[in-house]
GROMACS .gro file of C-alpha atoms in nm:
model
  227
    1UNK     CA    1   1.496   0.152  -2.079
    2UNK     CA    2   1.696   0.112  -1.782
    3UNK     CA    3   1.555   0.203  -1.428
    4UNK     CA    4   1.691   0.552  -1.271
    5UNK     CA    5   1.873   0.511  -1.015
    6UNK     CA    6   1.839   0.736  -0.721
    7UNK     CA    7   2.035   0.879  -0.419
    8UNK     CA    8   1.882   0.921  -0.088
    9UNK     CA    9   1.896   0.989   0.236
   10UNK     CA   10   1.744   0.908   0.538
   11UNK     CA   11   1.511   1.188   0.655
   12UNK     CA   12   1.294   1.021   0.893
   13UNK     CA   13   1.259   0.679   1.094
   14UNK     CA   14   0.935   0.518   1.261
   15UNK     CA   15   0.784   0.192   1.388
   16UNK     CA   16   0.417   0.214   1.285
   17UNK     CA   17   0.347  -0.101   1.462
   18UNK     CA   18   0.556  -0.387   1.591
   19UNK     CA   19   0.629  -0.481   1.266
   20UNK     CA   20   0.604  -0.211   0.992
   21UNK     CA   21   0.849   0.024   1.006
   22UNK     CA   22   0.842   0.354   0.765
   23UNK     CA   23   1.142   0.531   0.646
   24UNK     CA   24   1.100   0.823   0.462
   25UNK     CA   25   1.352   0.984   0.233
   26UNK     CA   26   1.497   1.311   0.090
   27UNK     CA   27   1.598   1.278  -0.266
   28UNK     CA   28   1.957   1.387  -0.329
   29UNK     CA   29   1.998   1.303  -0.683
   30UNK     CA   30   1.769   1.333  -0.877
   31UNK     CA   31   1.605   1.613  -0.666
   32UNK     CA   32   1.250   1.529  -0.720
   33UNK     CA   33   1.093   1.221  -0.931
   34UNK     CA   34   0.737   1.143  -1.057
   35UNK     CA   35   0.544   0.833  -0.988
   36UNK     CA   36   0.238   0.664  -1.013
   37UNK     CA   37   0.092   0.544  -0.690
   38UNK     CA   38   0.060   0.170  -0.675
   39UNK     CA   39   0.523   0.178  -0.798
   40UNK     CA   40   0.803   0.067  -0.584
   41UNK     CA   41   1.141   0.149  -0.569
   42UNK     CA   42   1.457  -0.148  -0.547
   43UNK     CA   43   1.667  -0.006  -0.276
   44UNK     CA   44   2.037  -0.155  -0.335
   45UNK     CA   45   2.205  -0.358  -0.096
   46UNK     CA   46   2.580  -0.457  -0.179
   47UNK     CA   47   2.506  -0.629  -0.519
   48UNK     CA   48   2.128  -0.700  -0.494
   49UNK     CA   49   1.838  -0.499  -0.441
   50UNK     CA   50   1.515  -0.527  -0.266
   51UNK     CA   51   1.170  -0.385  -0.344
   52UNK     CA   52   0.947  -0.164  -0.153
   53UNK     CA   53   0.595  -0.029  -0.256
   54UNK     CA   54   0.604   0.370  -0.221
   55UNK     CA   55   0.300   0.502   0.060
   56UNK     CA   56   0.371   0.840  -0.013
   57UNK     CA   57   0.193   1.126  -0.146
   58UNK     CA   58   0.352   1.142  -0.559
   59UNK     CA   59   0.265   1.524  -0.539
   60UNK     CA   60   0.526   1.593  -0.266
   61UNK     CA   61   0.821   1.676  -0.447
   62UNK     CA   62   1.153   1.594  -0.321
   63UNK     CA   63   1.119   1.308  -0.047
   64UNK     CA   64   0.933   0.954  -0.060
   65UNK     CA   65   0.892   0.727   0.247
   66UNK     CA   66   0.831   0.343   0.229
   67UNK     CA   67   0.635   0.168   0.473
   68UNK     CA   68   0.713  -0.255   0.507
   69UNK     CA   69   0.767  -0.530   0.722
   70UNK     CA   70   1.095  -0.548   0.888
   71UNK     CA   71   1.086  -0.704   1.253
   72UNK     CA   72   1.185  -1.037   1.094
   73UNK     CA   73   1.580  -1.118   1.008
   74UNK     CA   74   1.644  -1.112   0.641
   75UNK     CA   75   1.879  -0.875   0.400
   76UNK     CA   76   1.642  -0.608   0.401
   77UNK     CA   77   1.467  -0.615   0.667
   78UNK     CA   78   1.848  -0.573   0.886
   79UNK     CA   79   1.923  -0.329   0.667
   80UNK     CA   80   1.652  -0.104   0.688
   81UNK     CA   81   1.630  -0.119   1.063
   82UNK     CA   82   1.986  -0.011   1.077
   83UNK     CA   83   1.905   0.294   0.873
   84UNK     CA   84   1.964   0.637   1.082
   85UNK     CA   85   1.850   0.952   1.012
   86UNK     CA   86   2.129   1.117   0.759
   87UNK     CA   87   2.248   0.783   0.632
   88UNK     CA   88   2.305   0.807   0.218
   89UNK     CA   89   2.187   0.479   0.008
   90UNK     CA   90   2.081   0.423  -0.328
   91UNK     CA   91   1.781   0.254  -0.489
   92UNK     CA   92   1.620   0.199  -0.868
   93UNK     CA   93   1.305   0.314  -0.956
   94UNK     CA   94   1.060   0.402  -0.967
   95UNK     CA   95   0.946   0.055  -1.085
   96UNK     CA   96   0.628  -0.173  -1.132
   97UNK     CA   97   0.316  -0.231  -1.341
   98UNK     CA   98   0.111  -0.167  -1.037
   99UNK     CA   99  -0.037   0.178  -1.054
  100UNK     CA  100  -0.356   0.381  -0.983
  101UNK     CA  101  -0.587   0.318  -1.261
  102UNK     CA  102  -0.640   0.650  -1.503
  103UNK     CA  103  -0.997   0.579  -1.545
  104UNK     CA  104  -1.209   0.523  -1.252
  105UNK     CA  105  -1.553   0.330  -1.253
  106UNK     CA  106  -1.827   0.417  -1.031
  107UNK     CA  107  -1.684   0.194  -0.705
  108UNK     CA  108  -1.384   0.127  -0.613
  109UNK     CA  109  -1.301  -0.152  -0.322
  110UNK     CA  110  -0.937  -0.209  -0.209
  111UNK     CA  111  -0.809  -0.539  -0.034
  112UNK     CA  112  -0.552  -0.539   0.143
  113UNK     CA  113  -0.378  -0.734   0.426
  114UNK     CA  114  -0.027  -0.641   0.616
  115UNK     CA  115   0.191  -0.366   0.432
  116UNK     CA  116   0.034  -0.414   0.120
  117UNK     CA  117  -0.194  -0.172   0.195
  118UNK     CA  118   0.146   0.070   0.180
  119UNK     CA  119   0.088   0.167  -0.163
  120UNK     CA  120  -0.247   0.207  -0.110
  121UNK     CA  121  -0.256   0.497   0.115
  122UNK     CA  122  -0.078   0.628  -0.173
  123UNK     CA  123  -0.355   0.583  -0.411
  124UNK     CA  124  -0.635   0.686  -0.194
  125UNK     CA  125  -0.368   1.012  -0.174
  126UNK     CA  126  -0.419   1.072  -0.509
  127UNK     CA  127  -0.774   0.995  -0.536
  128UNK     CA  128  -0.858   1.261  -0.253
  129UNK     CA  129  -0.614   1.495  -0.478
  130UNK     CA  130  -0.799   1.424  -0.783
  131UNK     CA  131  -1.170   1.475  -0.599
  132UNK     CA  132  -1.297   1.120  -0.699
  133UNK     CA  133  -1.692   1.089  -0.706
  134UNK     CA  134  -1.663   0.692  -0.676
  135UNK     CA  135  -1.747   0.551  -0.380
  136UNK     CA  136  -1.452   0.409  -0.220
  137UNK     CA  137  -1.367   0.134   0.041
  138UNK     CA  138  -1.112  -0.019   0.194
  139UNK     CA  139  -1.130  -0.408   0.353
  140UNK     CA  140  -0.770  -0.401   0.542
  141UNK     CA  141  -0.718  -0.799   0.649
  142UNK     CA  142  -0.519  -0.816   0.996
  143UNK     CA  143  -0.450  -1.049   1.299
  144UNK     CA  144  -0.625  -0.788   1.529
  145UNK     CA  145  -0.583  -0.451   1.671
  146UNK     CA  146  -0.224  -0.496   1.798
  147UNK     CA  147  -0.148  -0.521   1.418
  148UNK     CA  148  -0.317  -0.192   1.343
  149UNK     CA  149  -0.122   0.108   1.154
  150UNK     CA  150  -0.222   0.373   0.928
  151UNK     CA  151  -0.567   0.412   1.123
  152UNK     CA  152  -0.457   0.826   1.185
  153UNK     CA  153  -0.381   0.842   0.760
  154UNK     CA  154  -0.707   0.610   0.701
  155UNK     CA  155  -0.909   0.826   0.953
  156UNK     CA  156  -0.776   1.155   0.785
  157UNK     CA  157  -0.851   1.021   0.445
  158UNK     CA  158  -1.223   0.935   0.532
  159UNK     CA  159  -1.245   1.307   0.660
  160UNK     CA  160  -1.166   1.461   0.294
  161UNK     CA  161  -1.323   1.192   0.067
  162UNK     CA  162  -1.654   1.156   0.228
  163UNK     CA  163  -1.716   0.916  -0.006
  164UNK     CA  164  -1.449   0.668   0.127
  165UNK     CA  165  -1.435   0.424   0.406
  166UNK     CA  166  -1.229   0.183   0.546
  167UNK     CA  167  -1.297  -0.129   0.719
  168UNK     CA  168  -1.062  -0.366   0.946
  169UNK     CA  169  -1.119  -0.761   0.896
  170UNK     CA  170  -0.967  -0.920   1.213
  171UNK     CA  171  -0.845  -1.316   1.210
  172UNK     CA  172  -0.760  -1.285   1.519
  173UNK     CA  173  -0.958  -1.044   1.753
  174UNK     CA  174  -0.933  -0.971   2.094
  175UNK     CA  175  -1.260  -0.921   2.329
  176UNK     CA  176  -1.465  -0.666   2.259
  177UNK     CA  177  -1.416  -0.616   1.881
  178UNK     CA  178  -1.755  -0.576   1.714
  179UNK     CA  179  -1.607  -0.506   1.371
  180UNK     CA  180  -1.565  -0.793   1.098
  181UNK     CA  181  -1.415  -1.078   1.206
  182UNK     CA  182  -1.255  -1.380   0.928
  183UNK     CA  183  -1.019  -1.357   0.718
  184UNK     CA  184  -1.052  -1.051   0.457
  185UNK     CA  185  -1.101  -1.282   0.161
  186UNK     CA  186  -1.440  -1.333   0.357
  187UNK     CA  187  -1.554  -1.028   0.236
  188UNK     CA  188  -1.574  -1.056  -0.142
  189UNK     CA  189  -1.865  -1.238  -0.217
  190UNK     CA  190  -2.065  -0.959  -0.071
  191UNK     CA  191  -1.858  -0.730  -0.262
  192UNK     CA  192  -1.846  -0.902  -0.590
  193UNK     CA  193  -2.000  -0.643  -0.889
  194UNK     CA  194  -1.927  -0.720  -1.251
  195UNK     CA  195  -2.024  -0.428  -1.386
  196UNK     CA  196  -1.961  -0.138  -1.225
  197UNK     CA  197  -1.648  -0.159  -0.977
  198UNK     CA  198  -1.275  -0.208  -0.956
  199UNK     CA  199  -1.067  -0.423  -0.741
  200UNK     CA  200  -0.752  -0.360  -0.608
  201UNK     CA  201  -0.602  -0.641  -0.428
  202UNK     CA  202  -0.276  -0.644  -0.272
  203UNK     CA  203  -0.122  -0.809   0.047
  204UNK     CA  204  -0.035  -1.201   0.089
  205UNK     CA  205   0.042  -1.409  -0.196
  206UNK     CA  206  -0.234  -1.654  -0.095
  207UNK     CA  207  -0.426  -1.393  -0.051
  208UNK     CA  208  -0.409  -1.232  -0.363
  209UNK     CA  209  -0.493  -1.536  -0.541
  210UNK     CA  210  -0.817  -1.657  -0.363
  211UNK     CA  211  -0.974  -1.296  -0.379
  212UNK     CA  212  -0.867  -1.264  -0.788
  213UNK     CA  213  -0.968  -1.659  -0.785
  214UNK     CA  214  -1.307  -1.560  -0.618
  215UNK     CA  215  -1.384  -1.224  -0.859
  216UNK     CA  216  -1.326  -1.352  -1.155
  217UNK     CA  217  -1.521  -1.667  -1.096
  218UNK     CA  218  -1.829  -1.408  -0.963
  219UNK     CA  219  -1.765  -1.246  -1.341
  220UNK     CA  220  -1.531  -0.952  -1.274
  221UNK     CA  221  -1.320  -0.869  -1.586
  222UNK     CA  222  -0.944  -0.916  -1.542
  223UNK     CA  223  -0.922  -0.581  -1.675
  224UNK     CA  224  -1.093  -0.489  -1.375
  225UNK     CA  225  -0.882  -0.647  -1.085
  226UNK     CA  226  -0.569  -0.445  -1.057
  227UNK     CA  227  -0.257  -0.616  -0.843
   0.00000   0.00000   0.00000
């Protein structure tokens, strides 16, 4: 089945950081879609396309906003930062196997580093809309505090699920940071639990592939790790 393709336009601009800029849309045509946090939409360029996770909330009908990084030069990263607000463009989607599990075991521990933690703040959306019992938690991997976004959506989040938190792994930090400290894949071997939790790991390809490496080895069912 081919991918819908959608017409937007350019509701809102922001830098969230130095590096992560979000860009929220209005949908044009179709007026309103449905997707399951954890998709991405390809937004077209010329004759290619480039993906970007959705961070929104799926139960807002008729806008989305994407949240990646785009400081560096590259196709989409120019393009996006030349976006204005009222600019028209087009995109597929949405698109992915990546999506908020239906079934939810008793814990649930995200892992994230950089802007893959986008499509997260989508999920934890929908788990605060769905009044989740599981206890939640969030290991966000960055350099250090000048790297920070999301914190006011994280903070916010932690207010109406009081059973989720979030924590900030710095590589990098700056004096005076008594938080954790390492790289985020430090965390999982305290973390590791065969039975009763699910992983969702998404950030850095290197990343990605020591924490899976390291939870499967501890005896965490694929089934289990979702990425």
């Amino acid at each position: 089945m081919a991918p819908q393709r959608l017409k937007l336009r350019v509701k809102e601009t922001s830098w969230l950081n130095h590096r992560v800029l979000q860009v929220v849309f209005e949908l044009l045509e179709p007026k309103e879609i449905s997707f399951i946090p954890g998709q991405h939409i390809s937004v077209i360029i010329g004759d290619v396309t480039r993906p970007y996770c959705l961070s929104s909330d799926c139960r807002v009908g008729g806008e989305i906003a994407i949240s990646v990084s785009a400081a560096h030069e590259g196709l989409g990263s120019n393009f996006l930062r030349s976006l204005k607000v009222g600019d028209e463009i087009e995109a597929l989607g949405p698109l992915g196997r990546l999506k908020l599990a239906q079934v939810h075991k008793p814990n649930i521990v995200f892992i994230g580093t950089g802007t893959g933690v986008s499509p997260m703040v989508s999920m934890l959306t929908e788990l605060n809309h769905q009044k989740v019992q599981s206890s939640i938690t969030l290991y966000f991997g960055l350099r250090n505090k000048g790297d920070m976004f999301f914190e006011k959506e994280l903070e916010n989040l932690k207010t109406l699920l009081p059973n989720f938190d979030y924590k900030f792994v710095y590589s990098e930090p700056k004096e005076g940071w008594d938080g954790l400290r390492g790289y985020v894949t430090d965390v999982v071997d305290g973390v590791i639990d065969a039975q009763n939790t699910q992983y969702y790991v998404i950030g850095h390809k290197g990343m990605v592939f020591d924490v899976i490496h390291k939870l499967v080895t501890g005896g965490v069912a694929e089934e289990n790790i979702i990425r």
